[in-house]
Tab-separated table of N, CA and C in Angstrom:
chain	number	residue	atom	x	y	z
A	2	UNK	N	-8.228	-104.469	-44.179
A	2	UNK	CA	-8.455	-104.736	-45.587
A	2	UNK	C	-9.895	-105.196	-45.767
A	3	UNK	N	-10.476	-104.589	-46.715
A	3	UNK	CA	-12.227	-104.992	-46.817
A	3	UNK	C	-12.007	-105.489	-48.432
A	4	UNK	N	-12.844	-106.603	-48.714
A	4	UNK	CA	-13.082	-106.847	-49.997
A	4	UNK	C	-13.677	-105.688	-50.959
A	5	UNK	N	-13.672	-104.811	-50.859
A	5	UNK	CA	-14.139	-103.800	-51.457
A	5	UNK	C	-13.141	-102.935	-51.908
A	6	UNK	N	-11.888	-102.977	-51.110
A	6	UNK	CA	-10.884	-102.684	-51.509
A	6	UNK	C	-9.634	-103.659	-52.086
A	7	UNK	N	-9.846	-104.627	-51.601
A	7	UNK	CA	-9.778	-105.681	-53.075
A	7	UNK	C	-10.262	-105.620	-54.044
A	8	UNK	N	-11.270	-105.436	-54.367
A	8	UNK	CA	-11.867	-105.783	-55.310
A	8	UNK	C	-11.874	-104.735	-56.565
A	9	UNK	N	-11.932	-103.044	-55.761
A	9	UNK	CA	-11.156	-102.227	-56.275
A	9	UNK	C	-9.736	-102.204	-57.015
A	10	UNK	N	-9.014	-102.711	-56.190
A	10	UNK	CA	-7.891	-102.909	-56.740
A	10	UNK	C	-7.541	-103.931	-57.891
A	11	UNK	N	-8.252	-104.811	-57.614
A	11	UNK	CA	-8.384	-105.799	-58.608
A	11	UNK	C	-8.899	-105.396	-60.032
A	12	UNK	N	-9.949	-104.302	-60.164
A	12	UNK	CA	-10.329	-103.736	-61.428
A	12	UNK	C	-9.552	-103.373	-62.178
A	13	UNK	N	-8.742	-102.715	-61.810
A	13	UNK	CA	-7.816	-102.037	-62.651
A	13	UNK	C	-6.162	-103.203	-63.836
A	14	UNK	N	-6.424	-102.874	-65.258
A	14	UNK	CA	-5.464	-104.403	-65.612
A	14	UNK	C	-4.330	-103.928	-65.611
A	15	UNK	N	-3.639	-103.261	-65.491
A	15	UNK	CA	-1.961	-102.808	-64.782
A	15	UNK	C	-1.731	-103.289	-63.750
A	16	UNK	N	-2.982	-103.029	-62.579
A	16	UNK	CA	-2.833	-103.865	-61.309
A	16	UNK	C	-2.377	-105.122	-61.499
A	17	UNK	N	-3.405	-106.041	-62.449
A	17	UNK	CA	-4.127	-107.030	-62.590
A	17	UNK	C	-2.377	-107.595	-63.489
A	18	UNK	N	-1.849	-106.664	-64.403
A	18	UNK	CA	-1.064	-107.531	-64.726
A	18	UNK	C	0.327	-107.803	-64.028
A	19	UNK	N	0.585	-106.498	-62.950
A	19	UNK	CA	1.174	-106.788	-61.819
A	19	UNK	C	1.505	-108.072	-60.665
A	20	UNK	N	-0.110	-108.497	-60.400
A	20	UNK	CA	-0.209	-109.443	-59.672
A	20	UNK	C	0.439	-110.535	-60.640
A	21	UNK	N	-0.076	-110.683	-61.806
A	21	UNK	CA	0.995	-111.862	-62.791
A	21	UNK	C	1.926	-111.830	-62.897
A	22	UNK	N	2.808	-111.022	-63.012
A	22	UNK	CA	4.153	-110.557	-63.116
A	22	UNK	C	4.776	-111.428	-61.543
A	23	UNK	N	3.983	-111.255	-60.465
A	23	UNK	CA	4.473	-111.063	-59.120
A	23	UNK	C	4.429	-113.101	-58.755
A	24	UNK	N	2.900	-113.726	-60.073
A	24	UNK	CA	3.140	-114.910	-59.597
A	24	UNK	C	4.284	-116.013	-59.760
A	25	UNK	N	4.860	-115.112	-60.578
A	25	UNK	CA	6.327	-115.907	-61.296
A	25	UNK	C	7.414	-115.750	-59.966
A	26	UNK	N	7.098	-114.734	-58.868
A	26	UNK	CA	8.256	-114.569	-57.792
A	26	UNK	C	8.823	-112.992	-57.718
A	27	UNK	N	9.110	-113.092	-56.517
A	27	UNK	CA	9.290	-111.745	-56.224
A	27	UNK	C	10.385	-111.172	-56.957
A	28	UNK	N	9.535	-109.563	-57.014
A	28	UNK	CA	10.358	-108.462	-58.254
A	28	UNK	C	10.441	-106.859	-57.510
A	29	UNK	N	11.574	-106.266	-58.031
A	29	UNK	CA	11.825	-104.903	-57.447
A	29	UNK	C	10.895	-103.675	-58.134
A	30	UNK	N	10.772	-102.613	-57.407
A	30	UNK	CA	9.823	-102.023	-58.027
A	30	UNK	C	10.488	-101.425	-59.927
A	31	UNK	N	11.856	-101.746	-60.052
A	31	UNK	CA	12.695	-101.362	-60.886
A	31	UNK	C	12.312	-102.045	-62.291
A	32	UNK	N	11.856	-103.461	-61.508
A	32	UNK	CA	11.487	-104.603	-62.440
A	32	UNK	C	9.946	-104.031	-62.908
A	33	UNK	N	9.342	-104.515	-62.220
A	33	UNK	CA	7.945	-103.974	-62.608
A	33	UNK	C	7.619	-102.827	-63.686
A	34	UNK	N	8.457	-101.773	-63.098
A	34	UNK	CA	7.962	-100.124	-63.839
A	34	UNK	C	8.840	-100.821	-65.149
A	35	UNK	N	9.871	-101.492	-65.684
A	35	UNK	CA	10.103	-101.896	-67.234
A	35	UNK	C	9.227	-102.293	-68.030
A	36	UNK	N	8.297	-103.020	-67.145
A	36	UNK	CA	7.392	-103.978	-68.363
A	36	UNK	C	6.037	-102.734	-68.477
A	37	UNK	N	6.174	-101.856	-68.209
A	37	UNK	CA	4.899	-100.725	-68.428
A	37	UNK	C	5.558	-99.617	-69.187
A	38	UNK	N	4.701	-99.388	-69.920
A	38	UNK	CA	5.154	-97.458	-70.471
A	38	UNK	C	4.306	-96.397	-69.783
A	39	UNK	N	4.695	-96.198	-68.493
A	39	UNK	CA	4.257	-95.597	-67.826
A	39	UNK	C	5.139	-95.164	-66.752
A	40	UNK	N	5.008	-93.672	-66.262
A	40	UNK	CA	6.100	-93.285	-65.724
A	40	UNK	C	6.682	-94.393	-64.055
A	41	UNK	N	7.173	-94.192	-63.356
A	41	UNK	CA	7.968	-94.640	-62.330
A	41	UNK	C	6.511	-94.326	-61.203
A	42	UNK	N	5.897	-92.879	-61.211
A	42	UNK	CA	4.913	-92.529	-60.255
A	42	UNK	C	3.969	-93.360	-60.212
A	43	UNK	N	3.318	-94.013	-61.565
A	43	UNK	CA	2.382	-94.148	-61.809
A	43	UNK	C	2.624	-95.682	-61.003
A	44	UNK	N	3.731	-96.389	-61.758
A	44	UNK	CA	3.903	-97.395	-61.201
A	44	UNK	C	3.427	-98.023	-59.722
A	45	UNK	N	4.561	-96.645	-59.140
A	45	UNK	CA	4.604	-96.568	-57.756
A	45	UNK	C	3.080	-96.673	-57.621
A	46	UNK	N	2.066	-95.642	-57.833
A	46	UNK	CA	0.963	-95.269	-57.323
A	46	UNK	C	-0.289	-96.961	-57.116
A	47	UNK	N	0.595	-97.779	-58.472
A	47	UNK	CA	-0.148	-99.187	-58.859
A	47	UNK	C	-0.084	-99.865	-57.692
A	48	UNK	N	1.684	-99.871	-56.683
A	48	UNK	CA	1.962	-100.709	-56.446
A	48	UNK	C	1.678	-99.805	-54.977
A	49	UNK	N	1.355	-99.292	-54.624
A	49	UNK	CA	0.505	-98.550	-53.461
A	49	UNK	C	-1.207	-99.146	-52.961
A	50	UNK	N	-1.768	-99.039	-54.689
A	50	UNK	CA	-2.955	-99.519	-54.137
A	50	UNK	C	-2.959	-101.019	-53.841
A	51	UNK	N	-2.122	-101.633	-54.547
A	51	UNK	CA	-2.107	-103.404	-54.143
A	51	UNK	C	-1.667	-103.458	-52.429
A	52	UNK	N	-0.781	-102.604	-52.325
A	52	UNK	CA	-0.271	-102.912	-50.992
A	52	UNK	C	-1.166	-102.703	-49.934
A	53	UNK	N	-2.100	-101.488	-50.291
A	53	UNK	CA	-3.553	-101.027	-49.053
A	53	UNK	C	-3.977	-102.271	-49.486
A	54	UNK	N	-4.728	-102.591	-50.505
A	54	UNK	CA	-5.274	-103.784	-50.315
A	54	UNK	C	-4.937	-105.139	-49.856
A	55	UNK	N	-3.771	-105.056	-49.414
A	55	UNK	CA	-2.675	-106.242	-48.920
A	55	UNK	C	-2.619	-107.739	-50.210
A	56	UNK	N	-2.660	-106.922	-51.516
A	56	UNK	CA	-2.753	-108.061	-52.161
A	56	UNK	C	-1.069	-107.994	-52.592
A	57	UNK	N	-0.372	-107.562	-52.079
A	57	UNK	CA	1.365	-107.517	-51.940
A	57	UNK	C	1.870	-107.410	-50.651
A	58	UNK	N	2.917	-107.501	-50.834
A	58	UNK	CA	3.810	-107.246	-49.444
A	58	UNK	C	4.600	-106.890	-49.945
A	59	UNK	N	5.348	-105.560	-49.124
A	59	UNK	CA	6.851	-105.135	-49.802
A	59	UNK	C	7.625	-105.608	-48.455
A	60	UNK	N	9.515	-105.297	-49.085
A	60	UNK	CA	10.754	-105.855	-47.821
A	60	UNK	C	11.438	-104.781	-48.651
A	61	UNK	N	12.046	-104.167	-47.585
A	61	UNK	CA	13.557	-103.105	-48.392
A	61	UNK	C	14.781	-104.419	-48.173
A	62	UNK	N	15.138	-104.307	-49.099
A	62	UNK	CA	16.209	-105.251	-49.895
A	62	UNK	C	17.872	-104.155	-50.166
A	63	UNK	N	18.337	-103.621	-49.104
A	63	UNK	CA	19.059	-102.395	-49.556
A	63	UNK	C	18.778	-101.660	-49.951
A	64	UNK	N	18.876	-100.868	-51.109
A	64	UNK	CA	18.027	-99.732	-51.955
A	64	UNK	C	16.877	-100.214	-52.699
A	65	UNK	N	16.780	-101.304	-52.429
A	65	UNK	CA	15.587	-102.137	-53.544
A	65	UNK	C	14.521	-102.044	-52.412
A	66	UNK	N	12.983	-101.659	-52.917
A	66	UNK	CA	11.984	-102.790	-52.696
A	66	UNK	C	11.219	-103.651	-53.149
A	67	UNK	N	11.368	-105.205	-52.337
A	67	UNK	CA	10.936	-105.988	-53.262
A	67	UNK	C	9.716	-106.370	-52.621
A	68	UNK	N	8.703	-106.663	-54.179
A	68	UNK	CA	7.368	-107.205	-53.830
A	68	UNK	C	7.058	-108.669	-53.995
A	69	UNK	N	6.601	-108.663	-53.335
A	69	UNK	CA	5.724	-110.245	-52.983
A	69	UNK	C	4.134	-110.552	-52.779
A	70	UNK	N	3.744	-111.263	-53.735
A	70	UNK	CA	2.534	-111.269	-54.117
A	70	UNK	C	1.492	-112.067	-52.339
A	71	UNK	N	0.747	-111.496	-52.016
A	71	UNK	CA	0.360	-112.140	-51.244
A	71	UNK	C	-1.136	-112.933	-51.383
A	72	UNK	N	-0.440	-114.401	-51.763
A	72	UNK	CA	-2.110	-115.256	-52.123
A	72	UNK	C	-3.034	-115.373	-51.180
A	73	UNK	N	-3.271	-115.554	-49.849
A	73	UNK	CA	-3.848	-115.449	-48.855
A	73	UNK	C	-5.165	-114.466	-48.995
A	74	UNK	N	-5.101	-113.303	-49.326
A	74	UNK	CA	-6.157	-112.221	-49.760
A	74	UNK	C	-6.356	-112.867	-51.037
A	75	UNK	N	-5.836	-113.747	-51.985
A	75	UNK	CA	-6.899	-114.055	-52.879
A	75	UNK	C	-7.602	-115.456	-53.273
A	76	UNK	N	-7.253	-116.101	-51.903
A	76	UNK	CA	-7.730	-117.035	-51.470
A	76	UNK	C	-8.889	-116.633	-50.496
A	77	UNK	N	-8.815	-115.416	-50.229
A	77	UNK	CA	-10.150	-114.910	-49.338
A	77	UNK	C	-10.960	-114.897	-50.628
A	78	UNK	N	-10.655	-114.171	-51.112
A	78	UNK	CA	-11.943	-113.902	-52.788
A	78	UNK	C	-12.712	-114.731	-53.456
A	79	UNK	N	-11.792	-115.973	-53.640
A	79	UNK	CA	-12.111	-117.051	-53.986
A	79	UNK	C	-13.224	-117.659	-53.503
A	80	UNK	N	-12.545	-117.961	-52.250
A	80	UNK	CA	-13.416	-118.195	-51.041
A	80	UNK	C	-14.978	-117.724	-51.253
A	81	UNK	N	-15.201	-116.340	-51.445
A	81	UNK	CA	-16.008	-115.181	-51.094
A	81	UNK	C	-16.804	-115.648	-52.599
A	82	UNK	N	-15.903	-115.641	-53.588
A	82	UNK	CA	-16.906	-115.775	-55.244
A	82	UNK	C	-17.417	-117.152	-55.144
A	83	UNK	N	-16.757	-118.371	-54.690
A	83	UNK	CA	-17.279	-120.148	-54.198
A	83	UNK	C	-18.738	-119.955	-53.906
A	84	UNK	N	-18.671	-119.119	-52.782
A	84	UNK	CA	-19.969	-118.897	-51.533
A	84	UNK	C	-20.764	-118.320	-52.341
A	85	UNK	N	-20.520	-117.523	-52.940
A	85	UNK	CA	-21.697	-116.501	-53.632
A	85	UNK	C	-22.595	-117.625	-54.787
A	86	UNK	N	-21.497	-118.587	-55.732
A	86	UNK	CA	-21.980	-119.363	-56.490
A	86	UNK	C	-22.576	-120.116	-55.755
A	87	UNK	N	-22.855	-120.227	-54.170
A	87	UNK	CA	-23.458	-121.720	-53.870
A	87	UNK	C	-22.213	-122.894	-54.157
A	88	UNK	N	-21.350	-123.137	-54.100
A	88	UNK	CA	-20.142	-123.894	-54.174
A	88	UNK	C	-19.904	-124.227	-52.359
């Protein structure tokens, strides 16, 4: 995972409102694709790039997969935007 592909991923606000969705606790991809008007692919395709960027984690849950937001990569960022300010 390179911050560049964070950071990529991070541009985008579907992503972006994903990761919010995800800080309330883990959700199935079933959950997610409701709160968008956007097809199931697209979804999927959202919740693809978070996962290269490891800013999720998925678990198969039976027929479910569920996501889990992973703060760790955005505690790297943080980290990374601190340093840049001189912080």
């Amino acid at each position: 995972m390179s911050l560049q592909e964070t950071l990529k991923a991070l541009s985008d606000p579907t992503r972006r409102e994903i990761l919010q969705m995800l800080r309330g606790g883990s959700k199935s991809a079933g959950e997610i694709s409701e709160r968008f008007d956007i097809t199931a692919a697209a979804v999927s395709r959202h919740l693809s790039v978070l996962k290269d960027a490891d800013l999720i984690r998925d678990q198969r849950d039976g027929k479910f997969i569920i996501y889990t937001l992973n703060t760790s990569v955005l505690e790297d960022v943080l980290l990374w935007v601190s340093n840049l300010k001189g912080e």
